[in-house]
Amino acid sequence: MKKQNTPLITNIFTADPSAHVFNDRIYIYPSHDIPHNGEDNDNGDEYQMRDYHILSMDDTSDEVIDHGEALHQDQVPWVSEQLWAPDVVYKNNTYYLVFPARDKEGNFRIGIAESDKPEGPFNPRADYIKGSFSIDPCSFIDDDEQVYIYFGGLWGGQLEKYRNGVFDIKNKEPKGDETAVFPKVAPMLDDMSEFKSAPQDLVILDESGKPLTGGDEDRRYFEDPWMHKYNGKYYFSYSTGTTHKIVYAVGDNPMGPFTYQGVVLEPVIGWTTHHSIVEYHGKWYLFYHDSEYSGGINHRRCVKYCELNYNEDGSIQSITPEYK
Ligand code: FUB
């Protein structure tokens, strides 16, 4: 396998890795950062991605394959700009690429593109998923084959502007003791055409059973949802945004509620942090990104990975990125 904690590829900048095992290989579905000299802002305007490249690797060599362009924004009728963090799910003998982008009105939506191969190319649907909004879709398939989409991101991702699925520019991020904005979850219909039911809050509780608050920036959800199962429990992990950590919560039901547990990954170089967790040949791995290779430029990120370990009680051993 490629050396851990080093960029998987450097021919292009990549971020937001969603890793899955298909056909005995690890496939990584990242965003493709475009270098430019524009300024960073809280709206995420610096993240100007226009296409997706799928990567793959296995444990027989240290080669990482860039499979080339798998989907471009010009192919997607409903998209105006910003192809952000994608994910993929395999069902119905089809690989469904689930991705966010701004629609023609400038609001983030979530679309689907299909392929019969894990690396694409992917054929996009003409319209986004009805009732979808915000960013960072994670598509999780449970043991009973039910697919769930988890999504949402604050600030540029517009999540705090929605209440019950309705956008209002006046809605603000909760502060102090106000209940936090939660990520959303929706089950998909079996044919993957639409949400089976309207997106609902994925509630995250503290150790005493109280919903996390907006002021609790070390623990409240910001963006980057990921779901995996370990020893029969559901692990929901995510970025805390302003405090730059990947943290996790555990639950017994994929629709929640979840109880906060601890830190998966301490802050990396760069403002954003984003991850996925995958099992391959009996070991668990964390895929993440940082801006070390570009000298700290927020929108020039590289995807990396490292091993992830559990304690006997099922808790995750926190990882601190090592920089020279
Ligand atoms: O890559 C653009 C955005 O940055 C993603 O949607 C967020 O998760 C953050 O990584």
Short mmCIF file of C-alpha atoms and ligand atoms in Angstrom, two decimals:
data_model
loop_
_atom_site.label_atom_id
_atom_site.label_comp_id
_atom_site.label_asym_id
_atom_site.label_seq_id
_atom_site.Cartn_x
_atom_site.Cartn_y
_atom_site.Cartn_z
CA MET A 1 0.00 0.00 0.00
CA LYS A 2 1.01 3.61 -0.42
CA LYS A 3 3.01 4.97 2.54
CA GLN A 4 0.68 6.23 5.28
CA ASN A 5 0.29 9.96 6.01
CA THR A 6 1.66 11.00 2.60
CA PRO A 7 -0.37 12.42 -0.31
CA LEU A 8 -2.01 9.64 -2.33
CA ILE A 9 -1.37 11.61 -5.51
CA THR A 10 0.18 15.01 -6.31
CA ASN A 11 -0.64 15.38 -10.04
CA ILE A 12 -3.84 17.14 -8.92
CA PHE A 13 -5.07 18.47 -5.56
CA THR A 14 -7.68 16.22 -3.93
CA ALA A 15 -9.84 16.58 -0.81
CA ASP A 16 -12.88 15.15 1.00
CA PRO A 17 -12.07 11.44 0.51
CA SER A 18 -14.87 8.86 0.69
CA ALA A 19 -13.24 5.42 0.67
CA HIS A 20 -14.95 2.11 -0.11
CA VAL A 21 -13.83 -1.42 -0.95
CA PHE A 22 -15.08 -2.80 -4.27
CA ASN A 23 -13.68 -5.86 -6.08
CA ASP A 24 -10.93 -6.22 -3.45
CA ARG A 25 -9.56 -2.69 -4.08
CA ILE A 26 -9.97 0.53 -2.12
CA TYR A 27 -11.70 3.17 -4.26
CA ILE A 28 -11.44 6.77 -3.10
CA TYR A 29 -14.05 9.36 -4.18
CA PRO A 30 -12.52 12.81 -3.53
CA SER A 31 -13.23 16.40 -4.52
CA HIS A 32 -10.76 17.90 -7.04
CA ASP A 33 -9.37 21.21 -5.76
CA ILE A 34 -8.55 23.79 -8.44
CA PRO A 35 -5.53 26.04 -7.73
CA HIS A 36 -6.28 29.78 -8.00
CA ASN A 37 -5.17 32.94 -6.24
CA GLY A 38 -8.58 34.07 -4.93
CA GLU A 39 -9.12 34.78 -1.25
CA ASP A 40 -10.72 32.47 1.32
CA ASN A 41 -14.06 33.44 2.87
CA ASP A 42 -16.75 31.98 5.16
CA ASN A 43 -18.91 31.18 2.13
CA GLY A 44 -16.36 28.68 0.79
CA ASP A 45 -16.00 30.55 -2.52
CA GLU A 46 -12.39 29.35 -2.72
CA TYR A 47 -13.52 25.75 -3.25
CA GLN A 48 -14.12 25.95 -7.00
CA MET A 49 -14.20 22.29 -7.98
CA ARG A 50 -15.53 21.39 -11.44
CA ASP A 51 -15.06 17.63 -11.84
CA TYR A 52 -14.38 14.37 -10.06
CA HIS A 53 -11.43 11.99 -10.44
CA ILE A 54 -11.74 8.58 -8.78
CA LEU A 55 -8.60 7.01 -7.24
CA SER A 56 -7.92 3.38 -6.38
CA MET A 57 -5.24 1.31 -4.65
CA ASP A 58 -4.68 -2.11 -3.10
CA ASP A 59 -2.18 -3.79 -0.80
CA THR A 60 -0.16 -5.54 -3.53
CA SER A 61 1.86 -2.40 -4.41
CA ASP A 62 2.25 1.27 -3.46
CA GLU A 63 0.65 2.44 -6.71
CA VAL A 64 -2.38 4.74 -6.54
CA ILE A 65 -4.30 4.99 -9.81
CA ASP A 66 -5.98 8.24 -10.85
CA HIS A 67 -8.72 6.94 -13.16
CA GLY A 68 -9.15 10.36 -14.83
CA GLU A 69 -12.22 12.54 -15.11
CA ALA A 70 -15.33 10.59 -14.07
CA LEU A 71 -17.87 13.44 -14.17
CA HIS A 72 -17.69 17.14 -15.14
CA GLN A 73 -20.12 19.86 -14.04
CA ASP A 74 -20.89 20.74 -17.68
CA GLN A 75 -22.56 17.32 -18.03
CA VAL A 76 -25.05 18.03 -15.23
CA PRO A 77 -28.06 20.11 -16.35
CA TRP A 78 -29.04 21.38 -12.87
CA VAL A 79 -25.53 22.44 -11.73
CA SER A 80 -24.05 25.94 -11.85
CA GLU A 81 -20.79 25.45 -9.91
CA GLN A 82 -18.85 23.91 -7.01
CA LEU A 83 -18.84 20.12 -7.18
CA TRP A 84 -18.04 19.52 -3.51
CA ALA A 85 -17.51 16.37 -1.42
CA PRO A 86 -19.02 13.26 -3.04
CA ASP A 87 -19.68 9.69 -1.94
CA VAL A 88 -20.70 6.47 -3.68
CA VAL A 89 -22.91 3.50 -2.87
CA TYR A 90 -23.29 0.16 -4.70
CA LYS A 91 -26.80 -1.25 -5.04
CA ASN A 92 -28.96 -2.69 -7.85
CA ASN A 93 -25.71 -3.68 -9.70
CA THR A 94 -25.02 0.04 -10.05
CA TYR A 95 -22.51 2.45 -8.55
CA TYR A 96 -24.38 5.60 -7.50
CA LEU A 97 -22.17 8.69 -7.17
CA VAL A 98 -23.97 11.02 -4.75
CA PHE A 99 -22.66 14.59 -4.97
CA PRO A 100 -23.49 18.18 -3.95
CA ALA A 101 -23.25 21.29 -6.11
CA ARG A 102 -24.90 24.69 -6.42
CA ASP A 103 -28.03 24.74 -8.57
CA LYS A 104 -28.81 27.54 -11.05
CA GLU A 105 -30.22 29.68 -8.18
CA GLY A 106 -26.98 29.29 -6.22
CA ASN A 107 -28.35 26.89 -3.57
CA PHE A 108 -26.59 23.64 -2.79
CA ARG A 109 -28.48 20.47 -3.78
CA ILE A 110 -27.58 16.79 -3.94
CA GLY A 111 -27.55 14.85 -7.20
CA ILE A 112 -26.88 11.31 -8.38
CA ALA A 113 -24.86 9.97 -11.29
CA GLU A 114 -24.68 6.27 -12.21
CA SER A 115 -22.09 3.83 -13.55
CA ASP A 116 -21.60 0.10 -13.90
CA LYS A 117 -17.95 0.52 -12.83
CA PRO A 118 -16.64 1.87 -9.52
CA GLU A 119 -14.28 4.30 -11.28
CA GLY A 120 -16.98 5.61 -13.66
CA PRO A 121 -17.51 7.41 -15.96
CA PHE A 122 -20.77 8.42 -14.27
CA ASN A 123 -23.96 9.45 -16.07
CA PRO A 124 -25.74 12.23 -14.19
CA ARG A 125 -29.50 12.47 -13.74
CA ALA A 126 -31.19 15.52 -15.21
CA ASP A 127 -32.32 16.88 -11.83
CA TYR A 128 -31.19 16.78 -8.20
CA ILE A 129 -32.86 14.57 -5.56
CA LYS A 130 -36.25 16.13 -4.80
CA GLY A 131 -36.19 17.72 -1.32
CA SER A 132 -32.37 17.70 -1.08
CA PHE A 133 -30.33 20.65 0.14
CA SER A 134 -26.92 21.58 1.60
CA ILE A 135 -23.69 19.58 1.11
CA ASP A 136 -21.48 16.62 2.00
CA PRO A 137 -23.72 13.60 1.28
CA CYS A 138 -22.58 10.33 2.84
CA SER A 139 -24.37 7.26 1.45
CA PHE A 140 -24.46 4.34 3.88
CA ILE A 141 -25.88 0.91 3.00
CA ASP A 142 -26.98 -1.16 5.99
CA ASP A 143 -26.91 -4.97 6.27
CA ASP A 144 -30.57 -5.08 5.13
CA GLU A 145 -29.58 -3.18 1.92
CA GLN A 146 -31.40 0.00 3.01
CA VAL A 147 -29.45 3.06 1.83
CA TYR A 148 -29.38 6.17 4.01
CA ILE A 149 -28.10 9.58 2.92
CA TYR A 150 -26.55 11.76 5.64
CA PHE A 151 -25.80 15.34 4.70
CA GLY A 152 -25.35 18.95 5.74
CA GLY A 153 -22.74 21.64 6.25
CA LEU A 154 -22.85 25.02 8.01
CA TRP A 155 -21.88 28.42 6.52
CA GLY A 156 -21.02 27.92 2.80
CA GLY A 157 -23.00 24.67 2.95
CA GLN A 158 -26.13 26.66 4.03
CA LEU A 159 -27.38 24.07 6.57
CA GLU A 160 -28.23 26.67 9.25
CA LYS A 161 -30.52 28.46 6.77
CA TYR A 162 -32.95 25.50 6.72
CA ARG A 163 -35.65 24.64 9.26
CA ASN A 164 -37.80 21.58 8.40
CA GLY A 165 -36.37 21.62 4.88
CA VAL A 166 -37.41 25.24 4.21
CA PHE A 167 -34.72 27.83 3.34
CA ASP A 168 -34.84 31.24 5.01
CA ILE A 169 -31.85 33.55 4.61
CA LYS A 170 -32.69 35.07 8.04
CA ASN A 171 -32.07 31.78 9.91
CA LYS A 172 -28.85 31.92 11.92
CA GLU A 173 -26.44 29.42 13.43
CA PRO A 174 -27.55 28.71 17.05
CA LYS A 175 -25.22 30.13 19.70
CA GLY A 176 -24.53 29.46 23.41
CA ASP A 177 -27.08 27.12 25.02
CA GLU A 178 -29.39 26.99 22.00
CA THR A 179 -29.78 23.50 20.55
CA ALA A 180 -27.29 22.96 17.72
CA VAL A 181 -28.26 22.52 14.08
CA PHE A 182 -28.09 18.78 13.41
CA PRO A 183 -27.03 16.92 10.25
CA LYS A 184 -29.86 15.43 8.21
CA VAL A 185 -30.63 11.80 7.37
CA ALA A 186 -33.07 10.34 4.86
CA PRO A 187 -33.60 6.73 3.74
CA MET A 188 -33.63 6.20 -0.03
CA LEU A 189 -36.23 4.28 -2.02
CA ASP A 190 -34.96 0.85 -3.15
CA ASP A 191 -34.58 2.05 -6.76
CA MET A 192 -32.52 5.03 -5.47
CA SER A 193 -34.81 7.46 -7.34
CA GLU A 194 -35.84 9.61 -4.35
CA PHE A 195 -35.82 9.99 -0.59
CA LYS A 196 -38.25 7.47 0.95
CA SER A 197 -39.21 10.06 3.57
CA ALA A 198 -38.31 13.70 4.16
CA PRO A 199 -34.86 14.37 5.66
CA GLN A 200 -34.94 14.55 9.45
CA ASP A 201 -32.49 15.66 12.15
CA LEU A 202 -29.82 13.15 13.17
CA VAL A 203 -29.80 14.10 16.84
CA ILE A 204 -26.48 14.01 18.72
CA LEU A 205 -26.66 13.90 22.53
CA ASP A 206 -24.10 14.58 25.21
CA GLU A 207 -23.19 12.08 27.96
CA SER A 208 -26.24 13.10 30.03
CA GLY A 209 -28.69 12.64 27.14
CA LYS A 210 -29.07 16.36 26.28
CA PRO A 211 -28.88 17.47 22.64
CA LEU A 212 -25.56 19.19 21.85
CA THR A 213 -25.71 22.98 21.85
CA GLY A 214 -24.60 25.50 19.22
CA GLY A 215 -22.01 26.98 21.60
CA ASP A 216 -20.35 23.60 22.11
CA GLU A 217 -18.00 24.07 19.16
CA ASP A 218 -15.70 21.24 20.26
CA ARG A 219 -18.52 18.73 19.76
CA ARG A 220 -21.36 20.14 17.68
CA TYR A 221 -21.80 19.06 14.04
CA PHE A 222 -20.39 21.35 11.34
CA GLU A 223 -19.98 19.22 8.14
CA ASP A 224 -18.44 15.98 6.75
CA PRO A 225 -20.77 13.15 7.94
CA TRP A 226 -19.60 9.54 7.78
CA MET A 227 -21.33 6.38 8.97
CA HIS A 228 -19.82 2.98 9.58
CA LYS A 229 -20.73 -0.06 11.62
CA TYR A 230 -18.41 -1.77 14.10
CA ASN A 231 -19.38 -4.74 16.27
CA GLY A 232 -23.09 -4.15 15.58
CA LYS A 233 -23.03 -0.46 16.62
CA TYR A 234 -23.48 2.54 14.34
CA TYR A 235 -20.61 5.06 14.42
CA PHE A 236 -21.42 8.53 13.12
CA SER A 237 -18.32 10.72 12.66
CA TYR A 238 -18.07 14.33 11.48
CA SER A 239 -16.09 17.58 11.42
CA THR A 240 -16.55 20.23 14.10
CA GLY A 241 -15.54 22.93 11.56
CA THR A 242 -14.48 25.93 13.63
CA THR A 243 -12.51 23.73 16.06
CA HIS A 244 -11.11 21.62 13.19
CA LYS A 245 -11.60 18.15 14.69
CA ILE A 246 -13.07 14.90 13.43
CA VAL A 247 -15.20 13.49 16.26
CA TYR A 248 -17.66 10.62 16.60
CA ALA A 249 -20.88 9.53 18.25
CA VAL A 250 -22.35 6.03 18.65
CA GLY A 251 -25.92 4.77 18.37
CA ASP A 252 -28.13 1.70 17.92
CA ASN A 253 -30.20 2.99 15.01
CA PRO A 254 -29.01 4.51 11.69
CA MET A 255 -31.62 7.28 12.08
CA GLY A 256 -30.32 8.19 15.55
CA PRO A 257 -30.13 9.36 18.22
CA PHE A 258 -26.36 9.22 18.69
CA THR A 259 -24.29 9.88 21.80
CA TYR A 260 -21.02 11.83 21.55
CA GLN A 261 -17.90 9.76 22.33
CA GLY A 262 -14.66 11.56 21.47
CA VAL A 263 -12.07 12.69 18.94
CA VAL A 264 -11.05 10.60 15.90
CA LEU A 265 -8.56 13.07 14.36
CA GLU A 266 -7.00 16.17 15.91
CA PRO A 267 -6.66 19.27 13.66
CA VAL A 268 -4.64 18.94 10.45
CA ILE A 269 -2.82 21.67 8.47
CA GLY A 270 -5.51 23.73 6.69
CA TRP A 271 -8.91 25.08 7.80
CA THR A 272 -11.06 22.15 6.69
CA THR A 273 -10.85 18.57 7.83
CA HIS A 274 -12.80 15.75 6.18
CA HIS A 275 -12.64 11.98 6.41
CA SER A 276 -13.95 8.47 5.86
CA ILE A 277 -13.42 5.18 7.70
CA VAL A 278 -13.17 1.83 5.90
CA GLU A 279 -12.21 -1.78 6.66
CA TYR A 280 -9.85 -3.52 4.23
CA HIS A 281 -8.40 -7.00 4.66
CA GLY A 282 -9.11 -7.03 8.39
CA LYS A 283 -7.65 -3.59 9.22
CA TRP A 284 -9.44 -0.26 9.65
CA TYR A 285 -8.23 2.90 7.90
CA LEU A 286 -8.95 6.61 8.19
CA PHE A 287 -8.84 8.59 4.94
CA TYR A 288 -8.43 12.34 5.44
CA HIS A 289 -6.99 15.43 3.78
CA ASP A 290 -4.73 18.30 4.72
CA SER A 291 -2.92 21.26 3.14
CA GLU A 292 0.64 20.30 4.12
CA TYR A 293 1.82 19.68 0.54
CA SER A 294 0.70 23.15 -0.63
CA GLY A 295 2.28 24.87 2.38
CA GLY A 296 -1.05 25.49 4.11
CA ILE A 297 -3.22 26.84 1.28
CA ASN A 298 -6.76 25.94 2.34
CA HIS A 299 -8.11 25.09 -1.11
CA ARG A 300 -5.06 23.09 -2.26
CA ARG A 301 -5.49 19.90 -0.31
CA CYS A 302 -4.15 16.34 -0.62
CA VAL A 303 -5.83 13.10 0.40
CA LYS A 304 -3.91 10.80 2.77
CA TYR A 305 -4.72 7.77 4.92
CA CYS A 306 -3.55 6.06 8.10
CA GLU A 307 -4.50 3.07 10.20
CA LEU A 308 -7.31 3.50 12.73
CA ASN A 309 -7.56 1.36 15.87
CA TYR A 310 -10.30 0.56 18.39
CA ASN A 311 -9.95 -0.13 22.07
CA GLU A 312 -11.49 -3.29 23.50
CA ASP A 313 -14.57 -1.34 24.66
CA GLY A 314 -15.23 -0.23 21.06
CA SER A 315 -13.94 3.33 21.49
CA ILE A 316 -11.74 4.75 18.73
CA GLN A 317 -8.10 5.59 19.53
CA SER A 318 -7.66 9.31 18.72
CA ILE A 319 -5.14 10.14 16.00
CA THR A 320 -2.82 13.15 16.14
CA PRO A 321 -1.38 14.05 12.75
CA GLU A 322 2.40 14.07 12.79
CA TYR A 323 4.19 16.89 10.97
CA LYS A 324 7.94 17.41 10.80
O1 FUB B 1 -14.35 20.73 -0.18
C1 FUB B 1 -15.34 21.69 0.06
C2 FUB B 1 -15.82 21.60 1.47
O2 FUB B 1 -14.73 21.72 2.36
C3 FUB B 1 -16.44 20.27 1.84
O3 FUB B 1 -17.75 20.13 1.38
C4 FUB B 1 -16.32 20.34 3.32
O4 FUB B 1 -16.56 19.14 3.98
C5 FUB B 1 -14.90 20.84 3.46
O5 FUB B 1 -13.97 19.80 3.36
#
